[in-house]
Amino acid sequence: MNTNEAHANHADPHEIDEPGNQDGNGRLPEHVPRLDWAELAPEAFKAMVRLDTAAKRGLAPVLLHLVKIRASQINRCAFCLDMHSKDALAAGESAQRILQLDAWRESRHFYTAKEVAAIELTEAITVLTDGFVPDEVYARAAAEFGESELAGLIVAITTINAWNRFGVSARLVPGHYTPAT
């Protein structure tokens, strides 16, 4: 599904927070996206797609799904959370592991040591509070990944962070994405 299709049937943004503006299920209406950045900046969008494709090489799809979901949680990108959670479920990931991802430190037993290292590195790269990735986080990731695989992981984490920033800046609307079959 393209961005335009995912943005069908939008509500007036002034109606979102007002009581009584709900659908038949009692839910509030969707917000309106700010712009369709992919259509307005097609060369940048195509470059991001190529970067995303390159970032996938050499990394396990299960690991990539976890990284994309975790970064999207941190960045509060509802569009990306919707997309990557659905992709993960369609690829056979368990709902339990997806649901526990936001609390992975307390539910480490759901993940492998390699996945935990990737999740931890994702958090460190996504939230650069100290201005750098802590040495101990990097060392744990380096112990689980070969150099080429680690470089690819860093590219994948950086790429999802860029996608998240496009999503939250443009206020992309979640809920309309359908995974490819």
mmCIF file with all atom_site columns, N, CA, C and O in Angstrom, residues 94 96-97 100 106-112 115:
data_model
loop_
_atom_site.group_PDB
_atom_site.id
_atom_site.type_symbol
_atom_site.label_atom_id
_atom_site.label_alt_id
_atom_site.label_comp_id
_atom_site.label_asym_id
_atom_site.label_entity_id
_atom_site.label_seq_id
_atom_site.pdbx_PDB_ins_code
_atom_site.Cartn_x
_atom_site.Cartn_y
_atom_site.Cartn_z
_atom_site.occupancy
_atom_site.B_iso_or_equiv
_atom_site.pdbx_formal_charge
_atom_site.auth_seq_id
_atom_site.auth_comp_id
_atom_site.auth_asym_id
_atom_site.auth_atom_id
_atom_site.pdbx_PDB_model_num
ATOM 1  N N  . SER A 1 94  ? 5.989  -13.774 16.949 1.00 0.00 ? 94  SER A N  1
ATOM 2  C CA . SER A 1 94  ? 4.894  -13.930 17.910 1.00 0.00 ? 94  SER A CA 1
ATOM 3  C C  . SER A 1 94  ? 4.438  -12.570 18.434 1.00 0.00 ? 94  SER A C  1
ATOM 4  O O  . SER A 1 94  ? 5.243  -11.652 18.612 1.00 0.00 ? 94  SER A O  1
ATOM 5  N N  . GLN A 1 96  ? 3.518  -12.051 21.353 1.00 0.00 ? 96  GLN A N  1
ATOM 6  C CA . GLN A 1 96  ? 4.094  -11.911 22.688 1.00 0.00 ? 96  GLN A CA 1
ATOM 7  C C  . GLN A 1 96  ? 5.437  -11.194 22.644 1.00 0.00 ? 96  GLN A C  1
ATOM 8  O O  . GLN A 1 96  ? 5.693  -10.288 23.432 1.00 0.00 ? 96  GLN A O  1
ATOM 9  N N  . ARG A 1 97  ? 6.307  -11.577 21.713 1.00 0.00 ? 97  ARG A N  1
ATOM 10 C CA . ARG A 1 97  ? 7.618  -10.935 21.624 1.00 0.00 ? 97  ARG A CA 1
ATOM 11 C C  . ARG A 1 97  ? 7.489  -9.470  21.190 1.00 0.00 ? 97  ARG A C  1
ATOM 12 O O  . ARG A 1 97  ? 8.221  -8.613  21.656 1.00 0.00 ? 97  ARG A O  1
ATOM 13 N N  . GLN A 1 100 ? 6.144  -7.505  24.229 1.00 0.00 ? 100 GLN A N  1
ATOM 14 C CA . GLN A 1 100 ? 7.127  -7.390  25.311 1.00 0.00 ? 100 GLN A CA 1
ATOM 15 C C  . GLN A 1 100 ? 8.330  -6.527  24.946 1.00 0.00 ? 100 GLN A C  1
ATOM 16 O O  . GLN A 1 100 ? 9.124  -6.169  25.810 1.00 0.00 ? 100 GLN A O  1
ATOM 17 N N  . GLU A 1 106 ? 12.941 -6.483  31.231 1.00 0.00 ? 106 GLU A N  1
ATOM 18 C CA . GLU A 1 106 ? 12.252 -7.336  32.192 1.00 0.00 ? 106 GLU A CA 1
ATOM 19 C C  . GLU A 1 106 ? 11.798 -8.650  31.569 1.00 0.00 ? 106 GLU A C  1
ATOM 20 O O  . GLU A 1 106 ? 11.341 -9.548  32.281 1.00 0.00 ? 106 GLU A O  1
ATOM 21 N N  . SER A 1 107 ? 11.894 -8.750  30.270 1.00 0.00 ? 107 SER A N  1
ATOM 22 C CA . SER A 1 107 ? 11.444 -9.974  29.591 1.00 0.00 ? 107 SER A CA 1
ATOM 23 C C  . SER A 1 107 ? 12.507 -10.477 28.620 1.00 0.00 ? 107 SER A C  1
ATOM 24 O O  . SER A 1 107 ? 12.207 -10.930 27.529 1.00 0.00 ? 107 SER A O  1
ATOM 25 N N  . ARG A 1 108 ? 13.763 -10.408 29.056 1.00 0.00 ? 108 ARG A N  1
ATOM 26 C CA . ARG A 1 108 ? 14.890 -10.829 28.222 1.00 0.00 ? 108 ARG A CA 1
ATOM 27 C C  . ARG A 1 108 ? 14.775 -12.282 27.778 1.00 0.00 ? 108 ARG A C  1
ATOM 28 O O  . ARG A 1 108 ? 15.300 -12.657 26.733 1.00 0.00 ? 108 ARG A O  1
ATOM 29 N N  . HIS A 1 109 ? 14.103 -13.073 28.572 1.00 0.00 ? 109 HIS A N  1
ATOM 30 C CA . HIS A 1 109 ? 13.997 -14.505 28.260 1.00 0.00 ? 109 HIS A CA 1
ATOM 31 C C  . HIS A 1 109 ? 13.210 -14.780 26.975 1.00 0.00 ? 109 HIS A C  1
ATOM 32 O O  . HIS A 1 109 ? 13.210 -15.904 26.493 1.00 0.00 ? 109 HIS A O  1
ATOM 33 N N  . PHE A 1 110 ? 12.552 -13.778 26.421 1.00 0.00 ? 110 PHE A N  1
ATOM 34 C CA . PHE A 1 110 ? 11.859 -13.949 25.142 1.00 0.00 ? 110 PHE A CA 1
ATOM 35 C C  . PHE A 1 110 ? 12.794 -13.797 23.942 1.00 0.00 ? 110 PHE A C  1
ATOM 36 O O  . PHE A 1 110 ? 12.401 -14.083 22.821 1.00 0.00 ? 110 PHE A O  1
ATOM 37 N N  . TYR A 1 111 ? 14.026 -13.313 24.184 1.00 0.00 ? 111 TYR A N  1
ATOM 38 C CA . TYR A 1 111 ? 14.936 -12.950 23.095 1.00 0.00 ? 111 TYR A CA 1
ATOM 39 C C  . TYR A 1 111 ? 16.269 -13.665 23.231 1.00 0.00 ? 111 TYR A C  1
ATOM 40 O O  . TYR A 1 111 ? 16.663 -14.066 24.311 1.00 0.00 ? 111 TYR A O  1
ATOM 41 N N  . THR A 1 112 ? 16.962 -13.795 22.107 1.00 0.00 ? 112 THR A N  1
ATOM 42 C CA . THR A 1 112 ? 18.307 -14.370 22.127 1.00 0.00 ? 112 THR A CA 1
ATOM 43 C C  . THR A 1 112 ? 19.299 -13.299 22.567 1.00 0.00 ? 112 THR A C  1
ATOM 44 O O  . THR A 1 112 ? 18.986 -12.095 22.553 1.00 0.00 ? 112 THR A O  1
ATOM 45 N N  . GLU A 1 115 ? 19.748 -10.870 19.766 1.00 0.00 ? 115 GLU A N  1
ATOM 46 C CA . GLU A 1 115 ? 18.629 -9.930  19.651 1.00 0.00 ? 115 GLU A CA 1
ATOM 47 C C  . GLU A 1 115 ? 18.692 -8.860  20.733 1.00 0.00 ? 115 GLU A C  1
ATOM 48 O O  . GLU A 1 115 ? 18.464 -7.674  20.454 1.00 0.00 ? 115 GLU A O  1
#
